PDB file of C-alpha atoms in Angstrom:
ATOM      1  CA  GLY M   1      -0.064  -0.122   0.018  1.00  0.00           C
ATOM      2  CA  GLU M   2       1.187   3.905  -0.428  1.00  0.00           C
ATOM      3  CA  ARG M   3       2.254   3.474   3.594  1.00  0.00           C
ATOM      4  CA  HIS M   4       4.678   0.549   2.878  1.00  0.00           C
ATOM      5  CA  ALA M   5       5.457   2.366  -1.021  1.00  0.00           C
ATOM      6  CA  ARG M   6       6.203   5.307   1.701  1.00  0.00           C
ATOM      7  CA  ALA M   7       8.923   3.497   3.381  1.00  0.00           C
ATOM      8  CA  GLN M   8      10.646   2.536   0.422  1.00  0.00           C
ATOM      9  CA  VAL M   9      11.726   6.187  -0.216  1.00  0.00           C
ATOM     10  CA  GLY M  10      13.862   6.524   2.645  1.00  0.00           C
ATOM     11  CA  ALA M  11      13.968   7.112   6.588  1.00  0.00           C
ATOM     12  CA  LEU M  12      15.116  10.516   5.661  1.00  0.00           C
ATOM     13  CA  ALA M  13      13.463  11.810   2.973  1.00  0.00           C
ATOM     14  CA  ASP M  14      10.606  13.849   3.872  1.00  0.00           C
ATOM     15  CA  VAL M  15      12.627  15.986   7.019  1.00  0.00           C
ATOM     16  CA  PRO M  16      12.150  19.342   5.414  1.00  0.00           C
ATOM     17  CA  VAL M  17      15.467  21.100   4.171  1.00  0.00           C
ATOM     18  CA  ALA M  18      13.912  24.040   5.122  1.00  0.00           C
ATOM     19  CA  LEU M  19      13.594  23.054   8.997  1.00  0.00           C
ATOM     20  CA  PRO M  20      16.313  25.140  11.628  1.00  0.00           C
ATOM     21  CA  ALA M  21      19.335  22.937  11.738  1.00  0.00           C
ATOM     22  CA  LEU M  22      19.170  21.952  15.424  1.00  0.00           C
ATOM     23  CA  PRO M  23      15.820  20.699  14.845  1.00  0.00           C
ATOM     24  CA  ARG M  24      16.697  19.386  11.606  1.00  0.00           C
ATOM     25  CA  ALA M  25      19.978  17.635  13.082  1.00  0.00           C
ATOM     26  CA  GLN M  26      17.288  16.058  15.847  1.00  0.00           C
ATOM     27  CA  LYS M  27      14.550  15.020  13.633  1.00  0.00           C
ATOM     28  CA  LEU M  28      17.576  13.192  11.088  1.00  0.00           C
ATOM     29  CA  GLN M  29      18.884  11.471  14.035  1.00  0.00           C
ATOM     30  CA  LYS M  30      15.593  10.414  15.471  1.00  0.00           C
ATOM     31  CA  ARG M  31      14.233   9.006  12.069  1.00  0.00           C
ATOM     32  CA  ALA M  32      17.834   7.270  11.660  1.00  0.00           C
ATOM     33  CA  ALA M  33      17.397   5.821  15.271  1.00  0.00           C
ATOM     34  CA  ARG M  34      13.772   4.396  14.506  1.00  0.00           C
ATOM     35  CA  VAL M  35      15.860   1.730  11.873  1.00  0.00           C
ATOM     36  CA  LYS M  36      17.802   0.751  14.629  1.00  0.00           C
ATOM     37  CA  PHE M  37      20.843   3.528  13.397  1.00  0.00           C
ATOM     38  CA  ASP M  38      21.974   4.867  16.545  1.00  0.00           C
ATOM     39  CA  TRP M  39      24.324   4.946  19.321  1.00  0.00           C
ATOM     40  CA  PRO M  40      23.520   2.564  22.104  1.00  0.00           C
ATOM     41  CA  ASP M  41      23.780   4.988  24.943  1.00  0.00           C
ATOM     42  CA  SER M  42      24.755   8.569  25.964  1.00  0.00           C
ATOM     43  CA  ALA M  43      28.248   7.228  27.129  1.00  0.00           C
ATOM     44  CA  ALA M  44      28.913   6.212  23.470  1.00  0.00           C
ATOM     45  CA  VAL M  45      27.658   9.787  22.063  1.00  0.00           C
ATOM     46  CA  LEU M  46      30.204  11.627  24.741  1.00  0.00           C
ATOM     47  CA  ASP M  47      33.289   9.483  23.022  1.00  0.00           C
ATOM     48  CA  LYS M  48      32.286  10.526  19.634  1.00  0.00           C
ATOM     49  CA  LEU M  49      31.614  14.126  20.583  1.00  0.00           C
ATOM     50  CA  GLN M  50      35.303  13.793  22.367  1.00  0.00           C
ATOM     51  CA  GLU M  51      36.941  11.788  19.359  1.00  0.00           C
ATOM     52  CA  GLU M  52      34.688  14.748  16.797  1.00  0.00           C
ATOM     53  CA  VAL M  53      36.328  17.331  19.142  1.00  0.00           C
ATOM     54  CA  ASP M  54      39.762  15.938  18.182  1.00  0.00           C
ATOM     55  CA  GLU M  55      39.218  16.023  14.951  1.00  0.00           C
ATOM     56  CA  LEU M  56      38.719  19.853  15.497  1.00  0.00           C
ATOM     57  CA  ARG M  57      41.480  20.720  17.033  1.00  0.00           C
ATOM     58  CA  GLN M  58      43.697  18.488  14.270  1.00  0.00           C
ATOM     59  CA  ALA M  59      42.123  20.811  11.570  1.00  0.00           C
ATOM     60  CA  ILE M  60      42.634  24.024  13.607  1.00  0.00           C
ATOM     61  CA  ALA M  61      46.304  23.322  13.902  1.00  0.00           C
ATOM     62  CA  ALA M  62      46.383  22.353  10.264  1.00  0.00           C
ATOM     63  CA  GLY M  63      45.179  25.171   9.475  1.00  0.00           C
ATOM     64  CA  LEU M  64      42.255  23.682   6.944  1.00  0.00           C
ATOM     65  CA  GLN M  65      39.761  26.025   7.078  1.00  0.00           C
ATOM     66  CA  ASP M  66      37.546  23.669   5.013  1.00  0.00           C
ATOM     67  CA  ASP M  67      37.923  21.216   7.007  1.00  0.00           C
ATOM     68  CA  VAL M  68      37.574  23.128  10.382  1.00  0.00           C
ATOM     69  CA  ARG M  69      34.086  23.818   9.139  1.00  0.00           C
ATOM     70  CA  ASP M  70      33.274  20.190   8.949  1.00  0.00           C
ATOM     71  CA  GLU M  71      34.598  19.168  12.106  1.00  0.00           C
ATOM     72  CA  LEU M  72      32.639  21.895  13.495  1.00  0.00           C
ATOM     73  CA  GLY M  73      29.731  20.811  12.505  1.00  0.00           C
ATOM     74  CA  ASP M  74      30.032  17.224  13.124  1.00  0.00           C
ATOM     75  CA  VAL M  75      30.968  18.644  16.920  1.00  0.00           C
ATOM     76  CA  LEU M  76      27.490  20.457  16.684  1.00  0.00           C
ATOM     77  CA  PHE M  77      25.559  17.466  15.091  1.00  0.00           C
ATOM     78  CA  THR M  78      26.779  15.329  18.167  1.00  0.00           C
ATOM     79  CA  CYS M  79      25.755  17.609  20.088  1.00  0.00           C
ATOM     80  CA  VAL M  80      22.681  17.539  19.209  1.00  0.00           C
ATOM     81  CA  ASN M  81      22.890  13.311  19.213  1.00  0.00           C
ATOM     82  CA  LEU M  82      23.712  13.594  22.915  1.00  0.00           C
ATOM     83  CA  ALA M  83      20.740  16.224  23.613  1.00  0.00           C
ATOM     84  CA  ARG M  84      18.465  13.494  21.917  1.00  0.00           C
ATOM     85  CA  HIS M  85      20.476  10.812  24.182  1.00  0.00           C
ATOM     86  CA  LEU M  86      19.861  12.792  27.421  1.00  0.00           C
ATOM     87  CA  GLY M  87      15.788  13.096  27.072  1.00  0.00           C
ATOM     88  CA  HIS M  88      16.862  17.028  25.832  1.00  0.00           C
ATOM     89  CA  ASP M  89      15.829  18.927  23.056  1.00  0.00           C
ATOM     90  CA  ALA M  90      18.748  20.467  21.644  1.00  0.00           C
ATOM     91  CA  GLU M  91      16.821  23.655  20.740  1.00  0.00           C
ATOM     92  CA  ALA M  92      15.645  24.565  24.305  1.00  0.00           C
ATOM     93  CA  SER M  93      18.992  23.626  26.281  1.00  0.00           C
ATOM     94  CA  LEU M  94      20.747  25.867  23.518  1.00  0.00           C
ATOM     95  CA  ARG M  95      17.805  29.131  24.240  1.00  0.00           C
ATOM     96  CA  GLY M  96      18.512  28.307  28.097  1.00  0.00           C
ATOM     97  CA  SER M  97      21.943  29.029  27.595  1.00  0.00           C
ATOM     98  CA  CYS M  98      21.421  32.128  25.582  1.00  0.00           C
ATOM     99  CA  ARG M  99      19.254  33.266  28.161  1.00  0.00           C
ATOM    100  CA  LYS M 100      21.912  32.750  31.341  1.00  0.00           C
ATOM    101  CA  PHE M 101      24.856  34.096  29.242  1.00  0.00           C
ATOM    102  CA  GLU M 102      22.589  37.173  28.198  1.00  0.00           C
ATOM    103  CA  GLN M 103      21.700  37.779  31.928  1.00  0.00           C
ATOM    104  CA  ARG M 104      25.002  37.322  32.852  1.00  0.00           C
ATOM    105  CA  PHE M 105      26.445  39.628  30.135  1.00  0.00           C
ATOM    106  CA  GLU M 106      23.618  42.209  31.331  1.00  0.00           C
ATOM    107  CA  ARG M 107      24.800  42.057  34.650  1.00  0.00           C
ATOM    108  CA  MET M 108      28.520  42.671  33.699  1.00  0.00           C
ATOM    109  CA  GLU M 109      27.738  45.488  32.289  1.00  0.00           C
ATOM    110  CA  GLN M 110      25.895  46.726  35.252  1.00  0.00           C
ATOM    111  CA  LEU M 111      28.566  46.010  37.462  1.00  0.00           C
ATOM    112  CA  ALA M 112      30.911  47.519  34.941  1.00  0.00           C
ATOM    113  CA  LEU M 113      29.202  50.807  34.796  1.00  0.00           C
ATOM    114  CA  ALA M 114      28.792  51.042  38.754  1.00  0.00           C
ATOM    115  CA  GLU M 115      32.579  51.332  38.479  1.00  0.00           C
ATOM    116  CA  SER M 116      32.371  54.204  35.291  1.00  0.00           C
ATOM    117  CA  ARG M 117      34.096  51.801  33.291  1.00  0.00           C
ATOM    118  CA  GLN M 118      32.839  50.269  29.816  1.00  0.00           C
ATOM    119  CA  LEU M 119      33.398  46.794  29.410  1.00  0.00           C
ATOM    120  CA  SER M 120      35.478  46.835  26.106  1.00  0.00           C
ATOM    121  CA  GLU M 121      38.352  48.869  28.143  1.00  0.00           C
ATOM    122  CA  LEU M 122      38.693  46.286  30.707  1.00  0.00           C
ATOM    123  CA  ASP M 123      41.262  43.886  30.720  1.00  0.00           C
ATOM    124  CA  ASP M 124      41.010  40.152  30.717  1.00  0.00           C
ATOM    125  CA  ASP M 125      41.681  39.518  34.147  1.00  0.00           C
ATOM    126  CA  HIS M 126      38.829  42.235  35.323  1.00  0.00           C
ATOM    127  CA  LEU M 127      36.604  40.814  32.812  1.00  0.00           C
ATOM    128  CA  ASP M 128      37.097  37.427  34.470  1.00  0.00           C
ATOM    129  CA  ARG M 129      36.826  38.634  37.679  1.00  0.00           C
ATOM    130  CA  LEU M 130      33.422  40.989  36.546  1.00  0.00           C
ATOM    131  CA  TRP M 131      32.026  37.071  34.559  1.00  0.00           C
ATOM    132  CA  GLU M 132      32.011  35.524  37.732  1.00  0.00           C
ATOM    133  CA  ARG M 133      30.469  38.592  40.373  1.00  0.00           C
ATOM    134  CA  ALA M 134      27.953  38.058  37.518  1.00  0.00           C
ATOM    135  CA  LYS M 135      27.682  34.453  37.735  1.00  0.00           C
ATOM    136  CA  ASN M 136      27.332  34.285  41.128  1.00  0.00           C
ATOM    137  CA  GLN M 137      24.911  36.874  41.465  1.00  0.00           C
ATOM    138  CA  SER M 138      22.729  35.583  38.750  1.00  0.00           C
ATOM    139  CA  PRO M 139      19.510  32.825  39.310  1.00  0.00           C
ATOM    140  CA  ALA M 140      20.764  30.053  37.137  1.00  0.00           C
TER     141      ALA M 140
END
């Protein structure tokens, strides 16, 4: 029937290309997992992530920009897979980290302003100190 014909097209065939990359990666991985192409557990995905980070380091050291772009993509793709294996939505996790970063950064700006300074004029040590203060004062 029609369902069988659809199954013959391929497990990934109807994942929309127009989806943003994070949800698209998650959907591709979920579809692949349905046909048993998946990592056994999150520990295996963490090992894969370490391998991908090592490959990224090698590409950076070699100064090969195309390889750096590809390996960086592999790191991100594997992070999405890790989120899925841990039972979290990659998009929601990243949104939460963005929100936390924004709150802490704005707090740093306020702390600098209290010293009548701009962040752009501070050295790395001073910025690190402000970041730690902002982290300790923020709710997350």
